[in-house]
């Protein structure tokens, strides 16, 4: 089971930002708390995968975007900063 959320940021941010929730063979239960047209903000919970699996984050190619994590690194929802805009850039 998989669920894809496409977030179109407000100007001047570049997008889209894609969040893909992927449930494993055992979990197979995704809960998504946002609906088409909803506005989301940084740090907001947008869903969960019961019994865990993985979440994929696809960011636009933006010059100077600082990726703060490494492939395969374990992160905590609402705690780990995944990426940040360069200082002085549009947010």
mmCIF file of N, CA and C in Angstrom:
data_model
loop_
_atom_site.group_PDB
_atom_site.id
_atom_site.type_symbol
_atom_site.label_atom_id
_atom_site.label_comp_id
_atom_site.label_asym_id
_atom_site.label_seq_id
_atom_site.Cartn_x
_atom_site.Cartn_y
_atom_site.Cartn_z
ATOM 1 N N UNK A 1 0.848 -1.168 0.000
ATOM 2 C CA UNK A 1 0.000 0.000 0.000
ATOM 3 C C UNK A 1 0.895 1.234 0.000
ATOM 4 N N UNK A 2 0.490 2.254 -0.748
ATOM 5 C CA UNK A 2 1.258 3.494 -0.818
ATOM 6 C C UNK A 2 0.298 4.673 -0.956
ATOM 7 N N UNK A 3 0.729 5.820 -0.471
ATOM 8 C CA UNK A 3 -0.053 7.039 -0.555
ATOM 9 C C UNK A 3 0.896 8.169 -0.937
ATOM 10 N N UNK A 4 0.528 8.964 -1.934
ATOM 11 C CA UNK A 4 1.378 10.059 -2.385
ATOM 12 C C UNK A 4 0.671 11.388 -2.142
ATOM 13 N N UNK A 5 1.394 12.330 -1.519
ATOM 14 C CA UNK A 5 0.879 13.669 -1.248
ATOM 15 C C UNK A 5 1.775 14.656 -1.992
ATOM 16 N N UNK A 6 1.175 15.499 -2.820
ATOM 17 C CA UNK A 6 1.921 16.515 -3.557
ATOM 18 C C UNK A 6 1.592 17.869 -2.937
ATOM 19 N N UNK A 7 2.635 18.550 -2.456
ATOM 20 C CA UNK A 7 2.465 19.850 -1.811
ATOM 21 C C UNK A 7 2.997 20.923 -2.752
ATOM 22 N N UNK A 8 2.121 21.854 -3.118
ATOM 23 C CA UNK A 8 2.496 22.987 -3.962
ATOM 24 C C UNK A 8 2.716 24.186 -3.049
ATOM 25 N N UNK A 9 3.970 24.569 -2.810
ATOM 26 C CA UNK A 9 4.237 25.685 -1.891
ATOM 27 C C UNK A 9 3.763 27.020 -2.452
ATOM 28 N N UNK A 10 3.476 27.949 -1.536
ATOM 29 C CA UNK A 10 3.133 29.313 -1.929
ATOM 30 C C UNK A 10 4.377 29.991 -2.485
ATOM 31 N N UNK A 11 4.175 30.947 -3.401
ATOM 32 C CA UNK A 11 5.289 31.740 -3.928
ATOM 33 C C UNK A 11 5.926 32.498 -2.779
ATOM 34 N N UNK A 12 7.188 32.676 -2.754
ATOM 35 C CA UNK A 12 8.159 32.424 -3.802
ATOM 36 C C UNK A 12 8.832 31.056 -3.713
ATOM 37 N N UNK A 13 8.331 30.159 -2.873
ATOM 38 C CA UNK A 13 8.926 28.827 -2.761
ATOM 39 C C UNK A 13 8.796 28.073 -4.071
ATOM 40 N N UNK A 14 9.756 27.186 -4.299
ATOM 41 C CA UNK A 14 9.698 26.329 -5.479
ATOM 42 C C UNK A 14 9.118 24.979 -5.079
ATOM 43 N N UNK A 15 8.463 24.343 -5.993
ATOM 44 C CA UNK A 15 7.849 23.048 -5.701
ATOM 45 C C UNK A 15 7.776 22.246 -6.971
ATOM 46 N N UNK A 16 7.074 21.173 -6.940
ATOM 47 C CA UNK A 16 6.332 20.656 -5.799
ATOM 48 C C UNK A 16 7.228 19.870 -4.842
ATOM 49 N N UNK A 17 6.702 19.655 -3.637
ATOM 50 C CA UNK A 17 7.321 18.769 -2.654
ATOM 51 C C UNK A 17 6.426 17.530 -2.610
ATOM 52 N N UNK A 18 7.020 16.360 -2.757
ATOM 53 C CA UNK A 18 6.238 15.123 -2.800
ATOM 54 C C UNK A 18 6.581 14.271 -1.577
ATOM 55 N N UNK A 19 5.550 13.830 -0.871
ATOM 56 C CA UNK A 19 5.708 12.927 0.271
ATOM 57 C C UNK A 19 5.006 11.630 -0.100
ATOM 58 N N UNK A 20 5.745 10.531 -0.025
ATOM 59 C CA UNK A 20 5.171 9.234 -0.383
ATOM 60 C C UNK A 20 5.290 8.314 0.827
ATOM 61 N N UNK A 21 4.147 7.870 1.326
ATOM 62 C CA UNK A 21 4.101 6.938 2.445
ATOM 63 C C UNK A 21 3.988 5.529 1.868
ATOM 64 N N UNK A 22 4.887 4.646 2.267
ATOM 65 C CA UNK A 22 4.900 3.290 1.729
ATOM 66 C C UNK A 22 4.819 2.305 2.891
ATOM 67 N N UNK A 23 3.768 1.501 2.908
ATOM 68 C CA UNK A 23 3.598 0.497 3.959
ATOM 69 C C UNK A 23 4.239 -0.808 3.513
ATOM 70 N N UNK A 24 4.825 -1.521 4.457
ATOM 71 C CA UNK A 24 5.443 -2.809 4.160
ATOM 72 C C UNK A 24 4.408 -3.911 4.062
ATOM 73 N N UNK A 25 4.866 -5.120 3.826
ATOM 74 C CA UNK A 25 3.969 -6.260 3.676
ATOM 75 C C UNK A 25 3.154 -6.535 4.928
ATOM 76 N N UNK A 26 3.743 -6.311 6.095
ATOM 77 C CA UNK A 26 3.036 -6.602 7.339
ATOM 78 C C UNK A 26 2.146 -5.440 7.752
ATOM 79 N N UNK A 27 2.653 -4.207 7.639
ATOM 80 C CA UNK A 27 1.904 -3.033 8.099
ATOM 81 C C UNK A 27 0.627 -2.843 7.282
ATOM 82 N N UNK A 28 0.786 -2.569 6.018
ATOM 83 C CA UNK A 28 -0.316 -2.386 5.073
ATOM 84 C C UNK A 28 -1.459 -1.511 5.578
ATOM 85 N N UNK A 29 -1.143 -0.500 6.374
ATOM 86 C CA UNK A 29 -2.188 0.406 6.845
ATOM 87 C C UNK A 29 -1.629 1.809 6.934
ATOM 88 N N UNK A 30 -2.053 2.670 6.019
ATOM 89 C CA UNK A 30 -1.619 4.062 5.980
ATOM 90 C C UNK A 30 -2.798 4.935 6.401
ATOM 91 N N UNK A 31 -2.529 5.899 7.269
ATOM 92 C CA UNK A 31 -3.536 6.873 7.677
ATOM 93 C C UNK A 31 -3.055 8.230 7.176
ATOM 94 N N UNK A 32 -3.876 8.893 6.358
ATOM 95 C CA UNK A 32 -3.522 10.213 5.822
ATOM 96 C C UNK A 32 -4.546 11.216 6.359
ATOM 97 N N UNK A 33 -4.052 12.248 7.033
ATOM 98 C CA UNK A 33 -4.964 13.202 7.665
ATOM 99 C C UNK A 33 -5.186 14.474 6.851
ATOM 100 N N UNK A 34 -4.607 14.564 5.651
ATOM 101 C CA UNK A 34 -4.847 15.723 4.793
ATOM 102 C C UNK A 34 -5.648 15.298 3.570
ATOM 103 N N UNK A 35 -6.400 16.255 3.059
ATOM 104 C CA UNK A 35 -7.240 16.013 1.879
ATOM 105 C C UNK A 35 -6.841 16.985 0.781
ATOM 106 N N UNK A 36 -7.189 16.695 -0.466
ATOM 107 C CA UNK A 36 -6.874 17.635 -1.549
ATOM 108 C C UNK A 36 -7.386 19.037 -1.220
ATOM 109 N N UNK A 37 -6.526 20.025 -1.417
ATOM 110 C CA UNK A 37 -6.893 21.414 -1.161
ATOM 111 C C UNK A 37 -6.534 21.903 0.233
ATOM 112 N N UNK A 38 -6.195 20.982 1.163
ATOM 113 C CA UNK A 38 -5.794 21.399 2.513
ATOM 114 C C UNK A 38 -4.472 22.152 2.451
ATOM 115 N N UNK A 39 -4.300 23.114 3.354
ATOM 116 C CA UNK A 39 -3.031 23.816 3.508
ATOM 117 C C UNK A 39 -2.267 23.140 4.628
ATOM 118 N N UNK A 40 -0.974 22.939 4.429
ATOM 119 C CA UNK A 40 -0.137 22.352 5.465
ATOM 120 C C UNK A 40 0.972 23.330 5.825
ATOM 121 N N UNK A 41 1.531 23.180 7.015
ATOM 122 C CA UNK A 41 2.611 24.059 7.451
ATOM 123 C C UNK A 41 3.782 23.204 7.923
ATOM 124 N N UNK A 42 4.937 23.814 8.022
ATOM 125 C CA UNK A 42 6.144 23.107 8.438
ATOM 126 C C UNK A 42 5.919 22.441 9.787
ATOM 127 N N UNK A 43 6.295 21.175 9.886
ATOM 128 C CA UNK A 43 6.189 20.440 11.131
ATOM 129 C C UNK A 43 4.832 19.805 11.389
ATOM 130 N N UNK A 44 3.854 20.069 10.531
ATOM 131 C CA UNK A 44 2.515 19.517 10.725
ATOM 132 C C UNK A 44 2.496 18.031 10.417
ATOM 133 N N UNK A 45 1.785 17.255 11.231
ATOM 134 C CA UNK A 45 1.603 15.832 10.938
ATOM 135 C C UNK A 45 0.611 15.700 9.789
ATOM 136 N N UNK A 46 0.971 14.902 8.808
ATOM 137 C CA UNK A 46 0.071 14.717 7.666
ATOM 138 C C UNK A 46 -0.406 13.279 7.557
ATOM 139 N N UNK A 47 0.039 12.428 8.457
ATOM 140 C CA UNK A 47 -0.410 11.048 8.458
ATOM 141 C C UNK A 47 0.587 10.150 9.158
ATOM 142 N N UNK A 48 0.303 8.861 9.100
ATOM 143 C CA UNK A 48 1.201 7.884 9.695
ATOM 144 C C UNK A 48 1.000 6.538 9.021
ATOM 145 N N UNK A 49 1.991 5.687 9.210
ATOM 146 C CA UNK A 49 1.904 4.327 8.718
ATOM 147 C C UNK A 49 1.864 3.439 9.953
ATOM 148 N N UNK A 50 0.753 2.769 10.175
ATOM 149 C CA UNK A 50 0.652 1.911 11.356
ATOM 150 C C UNK A 50 1.651 0.774 11.231
ATOM 151 N N UNK A 51 2.372 0.521 12.301
ATOM 152 C CA UNK A 51 3.400 -0.512 12.381
ATOM 153 C C UNK A 51 4.597 -0.199 11.495
ATOM 154 N N UNK A 52 4.674 1.025 11.001
ATOM 155 C CA UNK A 52 5.861 1.533 10.315
ATOM 156 C C UNK A 52 6.206 0.909 8.983
ATOM 157 N N UNK A 53 6.969 1.577 8.242
ATOM 158 C CA UNK A 53 7.607 1.168 6.994
ATOM 159 C C UNK A 53 8.511 2.305 6.604
ATOM 160 N N UNK A 54 8.134 3.066 5.561
ATOM 161 C CA UNK A 54 9.007 4.175 5.195
ATOM 162 C C UNK A 54 8.207 5.318 4.589
ATOM 163 N N UNK A 55 8.836 6.484 4.631
ATOM 164 C CA UNK A 55 8.287 7.670 3.988
ATOM 165 C C UNK A 55 9.370 8.230 3.087
ATOM 166 N N UNK A 56 9.007 8.515 1.849
ATOM 167 C CA UNK A 56 9.943 9.088 0.882
ATOM 168 C C UNK A 56 9.617 10.565 0.725
ATOM 169 N N UNK A 57 10.646 11.397 0.676
ATOM 170 C CA UNK A 57 10.475 12.830 0.481
ATOM 171 C C UNK A 57 11.218 13.223 -0.784
ATOM 172 N N UNK A 58 10.519 13.840 -1.718
ATOM 173 C CA UNK A 58 11.119 14.266 -2.977
ATOM 174 C C UNK A 58 11.026 15.792 -3.023
ATOM 175 N N UNK A 59 12.190 16.447 -3.037
ATOM 176 C CA UNK A 59 12.263 17.906 -3.026
ATOM 177 C C UNK A 59 12.643 18.425 -4.401
ATOM 178 N N UNK A 60 12.213 19.656 -4.734
ATOM 179 C CA UNK A 60 12.625 20.237 -6.011
ATOM 180 C C UNK A 60 14.122 20.532 -5.994
ATOM 181 N N UNK A 61 14.737 20.526 -7.145
ATOM 182 C CA UNK A 61 16.159 20.861 -7.252
ATOM 183 C C UNK A 61 16.275 22.379 -7.160
ATOM 184 N N UNK A 62 16.749 22.856 -6.019
ATOM 185 C CA UNK A 62 16.869 24.286 -5.761
ATOM 186 C C UNK A 62 18.336 24.582 -5.461
ATOM 187 N N UNK A 63 18.964 25.516 -6.189
ATOM 188 C CA UNK A 63 20.363 25.844 -5.896
ATOM 189 C C UNK A 63 20.534 26.267 -4.442
ATOM 190 N N UNK A 64 21.506 25.676 -3.771
ATOM 191 C CA UNK A 64 21.810 26.039 -2.393
ATOM 192 C C UNK A 64 20.963 25.360 -1.339
ATOM 193 N N UNK A 65 19.986 24.524 -1.738
ATOM 194 C CA UNK A 65 19.168 23.807 -0.756
ATOM 195 C C UNK A 65 20.087 22.900 0.055
ATOM 196 N N UNK A 66 20.032 23.004 1.376
ATOM 197 C CA UNK A 66 20.904 22.235 2.254
ATOM 198 C C UNK A 66 20.176 20.988 2.754
ATOM 199 N N UNK A 67 20.613 19.819 2.309
ATOM 200 C CA UNK A 67 20.046 18.561 2.777
ATOM 201 C C UNK A 67 20.785 18.189 4.065
ATOM 202 N N UNK A 68 20.043 18.045 5.155
ATOM 203 C CA UNK A 68 20.638 17.845 6.469
ATOM 204 C C UNK A 68 20.787 16.381 6.868
ATOM 205 N N UNK A 69 20.235 15.466 6.097
ATOM 206 C CA UNK A 69 20.254 14.053 6.461
ATOM 207 C C UNK A 69 20.974 13.234 5.395
ATOM 208 N N UNK A 70 21.285 12.022 5.747
ATOM 209 C CA UNK A 70 21.945 11.090 4.828
ATOM 210 C C UNK A 70 20.964 9.989 4.431
ATOM 211 N N UNK A 71 21.174 9.378 3.290
ATOM 212 C CA UNK A 71 20.335 8.267 2.839
ATOM 213 C C UNK A 71 20.401 7.160 3.884
ATOM 214 N N UNK A 72 19.233 6.659 4.275
ATOM 215 C CA UNK A 72 19.156 5.565 5.232
ATOM 216 C C UNK A 72 19.179 5.998 6.687
ATOM 217 N N UNK A 73 19.392 7.290 6.951
ATOM 218 C CA UNK A 73 19.431 7.787 8.331
ATOM 219 C C UNK A 73 18.047 7.676 8.960
ATOM 220 N N UNK A 74 17.978 7.266 10.208
ATOM 221 C CA UNK A 74 16.706 7.228 10.921
ATOM 222 C C UNK A 74 16.391 8.639 11.398
ATOM 223 N N UNK A 75 15.156 9.064 11.199
ATOM 224 C CA UNK A 75 14.728 10.404 11.578
ATOM 225 C C UNK A 75 13.485 10.299 12.453
ATOM 226 N N UNK A 76 13.177 11.366 13.178
ATOM 227 C CA UNK A 76 11.999 11.409 14.042
ATOM 228 C C UNK A 76 11.055 12.487 13.537
ATOM 229 N N UNK A 77 9.799 12.125 13.355
ATOM 230 C CA UNK A 77 8.795 13.061 12.850
ATOM 231 C C UNK A 77 8.672 14.269 13.759
ATOM 232 N N UNK A 78 8.690 15.452 13.159
ATOM 233 C CA UNK A 78 8.538 16.688 13.897
ATOM 234 C C UNK A 78 9.776 17.111 14.670
ATOM 235 N N UNK A 79 10.856 16.322 14.613
ATOM 236 C CA UNK A 79 12.072 16.641 15.358
ATOM 237 C C UNK A 79 13.282 16.821 14.452
ATOM 238 N N UNK A 80 13.447 15.949 13.469
ATOM 239 C CA UNK A 80 14.624 15.974 12.612
ATOM 240 C C UNK A 80 14.418 16.946 11.453
ATOM 241 N N UNK A 81 15.346 17.890 11.298
ATOM 242 C CA UNK A 81 15.306 18.801 10.148
ATOM 243 C C UNK A 81 15.901 18.050 8.964
ATOM 244 N N UNK A 82 15.112 17.903 7.886
ATOM 245 C CA UNK A 82 15.558 17.146 6.716
ATOM 246 C C UNK A 82 16.319 18.018 5.726
ATOM 247 N N UNK A 83 15.855 19.257 5.543
ATOM 248 C CA UNK A 83 16.492 20.172 4.588
ATOM 249 C C UNK A 83 16.146 21.596 4.987
ATOM 250 N N UNK A 84 16.968 22.550 4.508
ATOM 251 C CA UNK A 84 16.694 23.956 4.816
ATOM 252 C C UNK A 84 17.104 24.811 3.609
ATOM 253 N N UNK A 85 16.437 25.959 3.505
ATOM 254 C CA UNK A 85 16.726 26.913 2.451
ATOM 255 C C UNK A 85 18.025 27.627 2.794
ATOM 256 N N UNK A 86 18.780 28.058 1.797
ATOM 257 C CA UNK A 86 19.995 28.835 2.069
ATOM 258 C C UNK A 86 19.631 30.160 2.752
ATOM 259 N N UNK A 87 20.538 30.670 3.580
ATOM 260 C CA UNK A 87 20.316 31.929 4.270
ATOM 261 C C UNK A 87 20.071 33.043 3.252
ATOM 262 N N UNK A 88 19.027 33.797 3.479
ATOM 263 C CA UNK A 88 18.697 34.914 2.600
ATOM 264 C C UNK A 88 17.896 34.520 1.365
ATOM 265 N N UNK A 89 17.637 33.224 1.181
ATOM 266 C CA UNK A 89 16.858 32.780 0.017
ATOM 267 C C UNK A 89 15.383 32.873 0.319
ATOM 268 N N UNK A 90 14.574 32.818 -0.726
ATOM 269 C CA UNK A 90 13.122 32.838 -0.572
ATOM 270 C C UNK A 90 12.692 31.605 0.202
ATOM 271 N N UNK A 91 11.739 31.795 1.086
ATOM 272 C CA UNK A 91 11.252 30.676 1.891
ATOM 273 C C UNK A 91 9.802 30.422 1.619
#
